[in-house]
PDB file of C-alpha atoms in Angstrom:
ATOM      1  CA  MET A   1     -22.743 -39.819 172.872  1.00  0.00           C
ATOM      2  CA  SER A   2     -20.936 -36.880 171.274  1.00  0.00           C
ATOM      3  CA  THR A   3     -19.747 -36.509 167.702  1.00  0.00           C
ATOM      4  CA  LEU A   4     -17.161 -34.170 166.189  1.00  0.00           C
ATOM      5  CA  VAL A   5     -17.611 -33.901 162.420  1.00  0.00           C
ATOM      6  CA  ILE A   6     -14.968 -32.281 160.213  1.00  0.00           C
ATOM      7  CA  ASP A   7     -16.174 -31.952 156.630  1.00  0.00           C
ATOM      8  CA  ASP A   8     -13.995 -30.891 153.663  1.00  0.00           C
ATOM      9  CA  LEU A   9     -12.059 -28.461 155.830  1.00  0.00           C
ATOM     10  CA  HIS A  10      -9.711 -26.000 154.126  1.00  0.00           C
ATOM     11  CA  ALA A  11      -7.611 -23.508 156.092  1.00  0.00           C
ATOM     12  CA  SER A  12      -4.829 -21.038 155.344  1.00  0.00           C
ATOM     13  CA  VAL A  13      -2.247 -18.977 157.193  1.00  0.00           C
ATOM     14  CA  THR A  14      -1.143 -15.472 156.210  1.00  0.00           C
ATOM     15  CA  THR A  15       2.513 -15.121 155.193  1.00  0.00           C
ATOM     16  CA  ASP A  16       4.587 -12.246 153.778  1.00  0.00           C
ATOM     17  CA  ALA A  17       3.974 -13.735 150.345  1.00  0.00           C
ATOM     18  CA  GLY A  18       0.214 -13.896 150.940  1.00  0.00           C
ATOM     19  CA  PRO A  19      -2.198 -16.626 152.113  1.00  0.00           C
ATOM     20  CA  ARG A  20      -0.806 -20.175 152.132  1.00  0.00           C
ATOM     21  CA  GLU A  21      -3.221 -23.086 152.215  1.00  0.00           C
ATOM     22  CA  ILE A  22      -2.280 -25.719 154.825  1.00  0.00           C
ATOM     23  CA  LEU A  23      -5.422 -27.825 155.217  1.00  0.00           C
ATOM     24  CA  ARG A  24      -6.637 -29.037 151.833  1.00  0.00           C
ATOM     25  CA  GLY A  25      -9.922 -30.800 152.409  1.00  0.00           C
ATOM     26  CA  VAL A  26      -9.935 -32.718 155.710  1.00  0.00           C
ATOM     27  CA  THR A  27     -12.908 -34.976 156.405  1.00  0.00           C
ATOM     28  CA  LEU A  28     -13.060 -36.932 159.666  1.00  0.00           C
ATOM     29  CA  THR A  29     -15.659 -37.989 162.247  1.00  0.00           C
ATOM     30  CA  VAL A  30     -14.714 -38.641 165.887  1.00  0.00           C
ATOM     31  CA  GLU A  31     -17.349 -40.177 168.155  1.00  0.00           C
ATOM     32  CA  SER A  32     -17.468 -40.800 171.882  1.00  0.00           C
ATOM     33  CA  GLY A  33     -15.522 -43.883 172.887  1.00  0.00           C
ATOM     34  CA  SER A  34     -13.342 -43.914 169.777  1.00  0.00           C
ATOM     35  CA  THR A  35      -9.669 -42.994 169.484  1.00  0.00           C
ATOM     36  CA  HIS A  36      -8.313 -41.753 166.155  1.00  0.00           C
ATOM     37  CA  ALA A  37      -4.542 -41.538 165.686  1.00  0.00           C
ATOM     38  CA  VAL A  38      -3.442 -39.010 163.061  1.00  0.00           C
ATOM     39  CA  MET A  39       0.104 -39.700 161.904  1.00  0.00           C
ATOM     40  CA  GLY A  40       2.297 -37.987 159.357  1.00  0.00           C
ATOM     41  CA  PRO A  41       5.683 -36.377 158.729  1.00  0.00           C
ATOM     42  CA  ASN A  42       6.736 -32.932 159.913  1.00  0.00           C
ATOM     43  CA  GLY A  43       5.020 -30.104 158.071  1.00  0.00           C
ATOM     44  CA  SER A  44       2.052 -32.154 156.884  1.00  0.00           C
ATOM     45  CA  GLY A  45      -0.499 -29.983 158.710  1.00  0.00           C
ATOM     46  CA  LYS A  46      -1.400 -32.249 161.657  1.00  0.00           C
ATOM     47  CA  SER A  47      -0.930 -29.585 164.346  1.00  0.00           C
ATOM     48  CA  THR A  48      -2.703 -27.024 162.176  1.00  0.00           C
ATOM     49  CA  LEU A  49      -5.766 -29.285 162.234  1.00  0.00           C
ATOM     50  CA  ALA A  50      -5.668 -29.291 166.049  1.00  0.00           C
ATOM     51  CA  TYR A  51      -5.285 -25.502 166.227  1.00  0.00           C
ATOM     52  CA  VAL A  52      -8.107 -24.864 163.771  1.00  0.00           C
ATOM     53  CA  ILE A  53     -10.471 -27.063 165.782  1.00  0.00           C
ATOM     54  CA  ALA A  54      -9.490 -25.182 168.946  1.00  0.00           C
ATOM     55  CA  GLY A  55      -9.914 -21.773 167.275  1.00  0.00           C
ATOM     56  CA  HIS A  56      -6.373 -20.399 166.969  1.00  0.00           C
ATOM     57  CA  PRO A  57      -6.725 -16.939 165.348  1.00  0.00           C
ATOM     58  CA  LYS A  58      -3.589 -17.439 163.215  1.00  0.00           C
ATOM     59  CA  TYR A  59      -5.457 -19.816 160.900  1.00  0.00           C
ATOM     60  CA  ILE A  60      -8.258 -18.808 158.538  1.00  0.00           C
ATOM     61  CA  VAL A  61     -10.872 -21.357 157.519  1.00  0.00           C
ATOM     62  CA  THR A  62     -11.647 -20.786 153.851  1.00  0.00           C
ATOM     63  CA  SER A  63     -14.232 -23.545 153.359  1.00  0.00           C
ATOM     64  CA  GLY A  64     -15.688 -26.625 154.988  1.00  0.00           C
ATOM     65  CA  SER A  65     -17.218 -27.091 158.414  1.00  0.00           C
ATOM     66  CA  ILE A  66     -16.650 -28.395 161.937  1.00  0.00           C
ATOM     67  CA  THR A  67     -19.601 -29.368 164.125  1.00  0.00           C
ATOM     68  CA  LEU A  68     -19.859 -30.802 167.636  1.00  0.00           C
ATOM     69  CA  ASP A  69     -23.165 -32.549 168.282  1.00  0.00           C
ATOM     70  CA  GLY A  70     -24.629 -30.599 165.381  1.00  0.00           C
ATOM     71  CA  GLU A  71     -23.466 -27.190 166.646  1.00  0.00           C
ATOM     72  CA  ASP A  72     -21.256 -25.013 164.432  1.00  0.00           C
ATOM     73  CA  VAL A  73     -17.835 -24.987 166.094  1.00  0.00           C
ATOM     74  CA  LEU A  74     -16.441 -22.383 163.707  1.00  0.00           C
ATOM     75  CA  ALA A  75     -19.055 -19.888 164.905  1.00  0.00           C
ATOM     76  CA  MET A  76     -17.854 -20.281 168.515  1.00  0.00           C
ATOM     77  CA  ALA A  77     -15.203 -18.220 170.285  1.00  0.00           C
ATOM     78  CA  VAL A  78     -12.261 -20.157 171.748  1.00  0.00           C
ATOM     79  CA  ASP A  79     -13.724 -20.214 175.267  1.00  0.00           C
ATOM     80  CA  GLU A  80     -17.109 -21.302 173.917  1.00  0.00           C
ATOM     81  CA  ARG A  81     -15.468 -24.282 172.225  1.00  0.00           C
ATOM     82  CA  ALA A  82     -13.921 -25.303 175.540  1.00  0.00           C
ATOM     83  CA  ARG A  83     -17.239 -24.982 177.361  1.00  0.00           C
ATOM     84  CA  ALA A  84     -18.933 -26.977 174.588  1.00  0.00           C
ATOM     85  CA  GLY A  85     -16.614 -29.892 175.353  1.00  0.00           C
ATOM     86  CA  LEU A  86     -13.488 -29.546 173.202  1.00  0.00           C
ATOM     87  CA  PHE A  87     -10.035 -29.810 174.779  1.00  0.00           C
ATOM     88  CA  LEU A  88      -6.589 -29.350 173.246  1.00  0.00           C
ATOM     89  CA  ALA A  89      -3.486 -30.721 174.973  1.00  0.00           C
ATOM     90  CA  MET A  90      -0.799 -28.618 173.311  1.00  0.00           C
ATOM     91  CA  GLN A  91       2.554 -29.804 172.052  1.00  0.00           C
ATOM     92  CA  TYR A  92       4.235 -26.742 173.548  1.00  0.00           C
ATOM     93  CA  PRO A  93       2.189 -25.532 176.549  1.00  0.00           C
ATOM     94  CA  VAL A  94       2.717 -21.839 177.311  1.00  0.00           C
ATOM     95  CA  GLU A  95       3.924 -20.354 180.584  1.00  0.00           C
ATOM     96  CA  VAL A  96       1.523 -18.213 182.623  1.00  0.00           C
ATOM     97  CA  PRO A  97       3.670 -16.306 185.160  1.00  0.00           C
ATOM     98  CA  GLY A  98       1.907 -15.156 188.314  1.00  0.00           C
ATOM     99  CA  VAL A  99      -0.921 -17.706 188.087  1.00  0.00           C
ATOM    100  CA  SER A 100      -0.670 -20.827 190.224  1.00  0.00           C
ATOM    101  CA  VAL A 101      -1.614 -24.237 188.871  1.00  0.00           C
ATOM    102  CA  SER A 102      -4.291 -24.552 191.564  1.00  0.00           C
ATOM    103  CA  ASN A 103      -5.943 -21.220 190.714  1.00  0.00           C
ATOM    104  CA  PHE A 104      -5.689 -21.890 186.986  1.00  0.00           C
ATOM    105  CA  LEU A 105      -7.347 -25.273 187.273  1.00  0.00           C
ATOM    106  CA  ARG A 106     -10.140 -24.112 189.605  1.00  0.00           C
ATOM    107  CA  THR A 107     -10.892 -21.145 187.343  1.00  0.00           C
ATOM    108  CA  SER A 108     -10.978 -23.467 184.317  1.00  0.00           C
ATOM    109  CA  ALA A 109     -13.245 -25.936 186.126  1.00  0.00           C
ATOM    110  CA  THR A 110     -15.573 -23.091 187.129  1.00  0.00           C
ATOM    111  CA  ALA A 111     -15.861 -21.918 183.517  1.00  0.00           C
ATOM    112  CA  VAL A 112     -16.559 -25.398 182.160  1.00  0.00           C
ATOM    113  CA  ARG A 113     -18.875 -26.583 184.954  1.00  0.00           C
ATOM    114  CA  GLY A 114     -20.802 -23.330 185.230  1.00  0.00           C
ATOM    115  CA  GLU A 115     -20.162 -22.895 188.950  1.00  0.00           C
ATOM    116  CA  ALA A 116     -17.155 -22.835 191.258  1.00  0.00           C
ATOM    117  CA  PRO A 117     -16.421 -26.205 192.863  1.00  0.00           C
ATOM    118  CA  LYS A 118     -16.691 -26.090 196.651  1.00  0.00           C
ATOM    119  CA  LEU A 119     -13.188 -25.449 197.957  1.00  0.00           C
ATOM    120  CA  ARG A 120     -12.987 -28.413 200.342  1.00  0.00           C
ATOM    121  CA  LEU A 121     -14.185 -30.848 197.691  1.00  0.00           C
ATOM    122  CA  TRP A 122     -11.984 -29.215 195.068  1.00  0.00           C
ATOM    123  CA  ILE A 123      -8.826 -29.659 197.139  1.00  0.00           C
ATOM    124  CA  LYS A 124      -9.633 -33.352 197.570  1.00  0.00           C
ATOM    125  CA  GLU A 125     -10.401 -33.764 193.855  1.00  0.00           C
ATOM    126  CA  LEU A 126      -7.190 -31.999 192.821  1.00  0.00           C
ATOM    127  CA  LYS A 127      -5.003 -34.017 195.209  1.00  0.00           C
ATOM    128  CA  GLU A 128      -6.454 -37.310 193.992  1.00  0.00           C
ATOM    129  CA  ALA A 129      -5.952 -36.370 190.335  1.00  0.00           C
ATOM    130  CA  MET A 130      -2.363 -35.270 190.979  1.00  0.00           C
ATOM    131  CA  SER A 131      -1.595 -38.436 192.933  1.00  0.00           C
ATOM    132  CA  ALA A 132      -2.797 -40.562 190.022  1.00  0.00           C
ATOM    133  CA  LEU A 133      -0.252 -38.791 187.810  1.00  0.00           C
ATOM    134  CA  GLN A 134       2.543 -39.154 190.383  1.00  0.00           C
ATOM    135  CA  MET A 135       2.762 -35.369 190.849  1.00  0.00           C
ATOM    136  CA  ASP A 136       4.222 -33.785 193.988  1.00  0.00           C
ATOM    137  CA  PRO A 137       1.494 -31.912 195.962  1.00  0.00           C
ATOM    138  CA  THR A 138       3.647 -28.725 195.919  1.00  0.00           C
ATOM    139  CA  PHE A 139       3.213 -28.663 192.136  1.00  0.00           C
ATOM    140  CA  ALA A 140      -0.212 -27.043 192.651  1.00  0.00           C
ATOM    141  CA  GLU A 141       1.365 -23.857 194.029  1.00  0.00           C
ATOM    142  CA  ARG A 142       3.845 -23.360 191.200  1.00  0.00           C
ATOM    143  CA  ASN A 143       3.123 -20.907 188.384  1.00  0.00           C
ATOM    144  CA  VAL A 144       1.574 -22.499 185.312  1.00  0.00           C
ATOM    145  CA  ASN A 145       4.308 -24.192 183.225  1.00  0.00           C
ATOM    146  CA  GLU A 146       6.960 -21.764 184.529  1.00  0.00           C
ATOM    147  CA  GLY A 147      10.220 -23.694 184.783  1.00  0.00           C
ATOM    148  CA  PHE A 148       8.418 -26.990 184.180  1.00  0.00           C
ATOM    149  CA  SER A 149      10.272 -29.883 182.566  1.00  0.00           C
ATOM    150  CA  GLY A 150       8.789 -31.461 179.447  1.00  0.00           C
ATOM    151  CA  GLY A 151       7.327 -34.276 181.511  1.00  0.00           C
ATOM    152  CA  GLU A 152       5.805 -31.867 184.042  1.00  0.00           C
ATOM    153  CA  LYS A 153       4.153 -29.849 181.283  1.00  0.00           C
ATOM    154  CA  LYS A 154       2.579 -32.936 179.768  1.00  0.00           C
ATOM    155  CA  ARG A 155       1.449 -34.235 183.163  1.00  0.00           C
ATOM    156  CA  HIS A 156      -0.198 -30.855 183.708  1.00  0.00           C
ATOM    157  CA  GLU A 157      -2.033 -31.178 180.378  1.00  0.00           C
ATOM    158  CA  ILE A 158      -3.396 -34.592 181.388  1.00  0.00           C
ATOM    159  CA  LEU A 159      -4.262 -33.218 184.839  1.00  0.00           C
ATOM    160  CA  GLN A 160      -6.396 -30.560 183.148  1.00  0.00           C
ATOM    161  CA  LEU A 161      -8.006 -33.230 181.002  1.00  0.00           C
ATOM    162  CA  SER A 162      -8.912 -35.399 183.992  1.00  0.00           C
ATOM    163  CA  LEU A 163     -10.467 -32.479 185.901  1.00  0.00           C
ATOM    164  CA  LEU A 164     -12.327 -30.783 183.017  1.00  0.00           C
ATOM    165  CA  LYS A 165     -13.665 -34.007 181.457  1.00  0.00           C
ATOM    166  CA  PRO A 166     -14.290 -32.786 177.888  1.00  0.00           C
ATOM    167  CA  LYS A 167     -16.416 -34.599 175.316  1.00  0.00           C
ATOM    168  CA  ILE A 168     -13.633 -34.654 172.704  1.00  0.00           C
ATOM    169  CA  ALA A 169      -9.934 -34.596 173.599  1.00  0.00           C
ATOM    170  CA  ILE A 170      -7.312 -33.517 171.060  1.00  0.00           C
ATOM    171  CA  LEU A 171      -3.747 -34.511 171.983  1.00  0.00           C
ATOM    172  CA  ASP A 172      -1.175 -32.725 169.852  1.00  0.00           C
ATOM    173  CA  GLU A 173       2.067 -34.734 170.013  1.00  0.00           C
ATOM    174  CA  THR A 174       1.722 -35.382 173.718  1.00  0.00           C
ATOM    175  CA  ASP A 175       4.667 -37.809 173.499  1.00  0.00           C
ATOM    176  CA  SER A 176       7.036 -35.064 172.302  1.00  0.00           C
ATOM    177  CA  GLY A 177       9.996 -34.633 174.652  1.00  0.00           C
ATOM    178  CA  LEU A 178       8.972 -37.370 177.085  1.00  0.00           C
ATOM    179  CA  ASP A 179      11.268 -40.086 178.381  1.00  0.00           C
ATOM    180  CA  VAL A 180       9.968 -43.629 178.695  1.00  0.00           C
ATOM    181  CA  ASP A 181       8.826 -43.292 182.332  1.00  0.00           C
ATOM    182  CA  ALA A 182       7.031 -39.972 181.761  1.00  0.00           C
ATOM    183  CA  LEU A 183       5.370 -41.332 178.622  1.00  0.00           C
ATOM    184  CA  ARG A 184       4.041 -44.311 180.565  1.00  0.00           C
ATOM    185  CA  VAL A 185       2.634 -42.144 183.391  1.00  0.00           C
ATOM    186  CA  VAL A 186       1.042 -39.644 181.007  1.00  0.00           C
ATOM    187  CA  SER A 187      -0.456 -42.431 178.889  1.00  0.00           C
ATOM    188  CA  GLU A 188      -1.837 -44.226 181.939  1.00  0.00           C
ATOM    189  CA  GLY A 189      -3.390 -40.949 183.098  1.00  0.00           C
ATOM    190  CA  PHE A 190      -5.008 -40.463 179.722  1.00  0.00           C
ATOM    191  CA  ASN A 191      -6.276 -44.046 179.597  1.00  0.00           C
ATOM    192  CA  ALA A 192      -7.878 -43.605 183.030  1.00  0.00           C
ATOM    193  CA  PHE A 193      -9.620 -40.435 181.790  1.00  0.00           C
ATOM    194  CA  ARG A 194     -10.822 -42.201 178.640  1.00  0.00           C
ATOM    195  CA  GLU A 195     -12.156 -45.171 180.599  1.00  0.00           C
ATOM    196  CA  GLU A 196     -13.948 -42.925 183.092  1.00  0.00           C
ATOM    197  CA  THR A 197     -15.557 -40.552 180.605  1.00  0.00           C
ATOM    198  CA  GLY A 198     -15.831 -42.430 177.309  1.00  0.00           C
ATOM    199  CA  ALA A 199     -14.654 -39.312 175.510  1.00  0.00           C
ATOM    200  CA  GLY A 200     -13.692 -39.317 171.851  1.00  0.00           C
ATOM    201  CA  THR A 201     -10.013 -38.709 171.104  1.00  0.00           C
ATOM    202  CA  LEU A 202      -7.968 -37.261 168.271  1.00  0.00           C
ATOM    203  CA  LEU A 203      -4.354 -38.277 168.939  1.00  0.00           C
ATOM    204  CA  ILE A 204      -1.789 -36.503 166.758  1.00  0.00           C
ATOM    205  CA  THR A 205       1.691 -37.993 166.661  1.00  0.00           C
ATOM    206  CA  HIS A 206       4.773 -38.580 164.512  1.00  0.00           C
ATOM    207  CA  TYR A 207       5.747 -41.869 166.054  1.00  0.00           C
ATOM    208  CA  THR A 208       4.145 -45.142 167.058  1.00  0.00           C
ATOM    209  CA  ARG A 209       5.706 -45.350 170.536  1.00  0.00           C
ATOM    210  CA  ILE A 210       2.728 -43.668 172.273  1.00  0.00           C
ATOM    211  CA  LEU A 211       0.431 -46.148 170.515  1.00  0.00           C
ATOM    212  CA  ARG A 212       2.031 -48.907 172.580  1.00  0.00           C
ATOM    213  CA  TYR A 213       0.312 -47.332 175.592  1.00  0.00           C
ATOM    214  CA  ILE A 214      -2.762 -45.692 174.032  1.00  0.00           C
ATOM    215  CA  SER A 215      -4.506 -48.096 171.665  1.00  0.00           C
ATOM    216  CA  PRO A 216      -6.232 -46.394 168.710  1.00  0.00           C
ATOM    217  CA  ASP A 217      -9.358 -47.683 167.030  1.00  0.00           C
ATOM    218  CA  PHE A 218      -8.457 -45.934 163.781  1.00  0.00           C
ATOM    219  CA  VAL A 219      -5.210 -44.706 162.250  1.00  0.00           C
ATOM    220  CA  HIS A 220      -5.089 -41.972 159.590  1.00  0.00           C
ATOM    221  CA  VAL A 221      -2.097 -40.929 157.518  1.00  0.00           C
ATOM    222  CA  PHE A 222      -1.948 -37.149 157.167  1.00  0.00           C
ATOM    223  CA  PHE A 223       0.098 -35.729 154.314  1.00  0.00           C
ATOM    224  CA  ASP A 224       0.086 -32.409 152.451  1.00  0.00           C
ATOM    225  CA  GLY A 225      -2.861 -31.066 154.435  1.00  0.00           C
ATOM    226  CA  ARG A 226      -5.258 -33.970 154.119  1.00  0.00           C
ATOM    227  CA  ILE A 227      -5.906 -37.569 155.104  1.00  0.00           C
ATOM    228  CA  VAL A 228      -4.453 -39.820 152.406  1.00  0.00           C
ATOM    229  CA  GLU A 229      -5.065 -43.237 153.962  1.00  0.00           C
ATOM    230  CA  SER A 230      -7.064 -44.680 156.854  1.00  0.00           C
ATOM    231  CA  GLY A 231      -7.141 -48.049 158.542  1.00  0.00           C
ATOM    232  CA  GLY A 232      -7.110 -49.876 161.837  1.00  0.00           C
ATOM    233  CA  PRO A 233      -4.271 -50.213 164.357  1.00  0.00           C
ATOM    234  CA  GLU A 234      -2.370 -52.406 161.909  1.00  0.00           C
ATOM    235  CA  LEU A 235      -1.710 -49.340 159.740  1.00  0.00           C
ATOM    236  CA  ALA A 236       0.490 -47.924 162.521  1.00  0.00           C
ATOM    237  CA  ALA A 237       2.665 -51.045 162.330  1.00  0.00           C
ATOM    238  CA  VAL A 238       3.039 -50.566 158.577  1.00  0.00           C
ATOM    239  CA  LEU A 239       4.117 -46.950 159.108  1.00  0.00           C
ATOM    240  CA  GLU A 240       6.607 -48.038 161.763  1.00  0.00           C
ATOM    241  CA  ALA A 241       8.178 -50.464 159.300  1.00  0.00           C
ATOM    242  CA  GLU A 242       7.980 -48.424 156.096  1.00  0.00           C
ATOM    243  CA  GLY A 243       7.778 -44.774 157.161  1.00  0.00           C
ATOM    244  CA  TYR A 244       6.056 -42.172 154.996  1.00  0.00           C
ATOM    245  CA  GLU A 245       8.249 -42.576 151.928  1.00  0.00           C
ATOM    246  CA  ARG A 246       5.553 -43.995 149.672  1.00  0.00           C
ATOM    247  CA  PHE A 247       3.280 -41.035 150.309  1.00  0.00           C
ATOM    248  CA  ILE A 248       6.098 -38.561 149.678  1.00  0.00           C
ATOM    249  CA  THR A 249       7.044 -40.396 146.479  1.00  0.00           C
ATOM    250  CA  ALA A 250       3.443 -40.489 145.274  1.00  0.00           C
ATOM    251  CA  GLU A 251       3.092 -36.732 145.850  1.00  0.00           C
ATOM    252  CA  ALA A 252       6.332 -35.988 143.996  1.00  0.00           C
ATOM    253  CA  SER A 253       5.227 -38.034 140.989  1.00  0.00           C
TER     254      SER A 253
END
């Protein structure tokens, strides 16, 4: 069992006009085997929460804490967070020219596992993981995310997830830019990872369509830098029907 605890987290970003607070007191606990969907409108701070957990240097934590199994995540460098068991599937994965997918994944696996996987076994493991995601074997020799379609980028994120097997997976709008077929394949790949590992999940999304494939245990409404309402899967259905208008109206009043 692993537990990610976020307690009264405040974070800011530096702008030309000075520091601007984005996270305004986020409290959330994600345990192994549980999936938390964080939903909210554009600009509410959902992606900022993901980046702060992962250690993006753009964001400055001003108060609060994040711990993973009792260890202070905020005291860890970005690579230390990954080795500790945190994984972020990014909304907009970056290109890494000159580095093949195969080399990138084996290097990542070596860092997380503490030793290089034996090449023969690694090739077999990689091929099986790619096959499960309906990925062409030649994909492994392409440069990381260079010229990839939206669906290929997201498949690559789930491929990383299945090979690195983190304790806590953070999916930042993984459904963004995916057609129906790609969304189904990516979701099935994630569900297979979740079933195999029992990892905890923080699933950040605008829309409920990915929740038709990935069933959450908890749904949280994120607005103005904090969680304003929590519930079970039924809350997602309410948001689908009503949108976020009542939260926006309440804030304005």
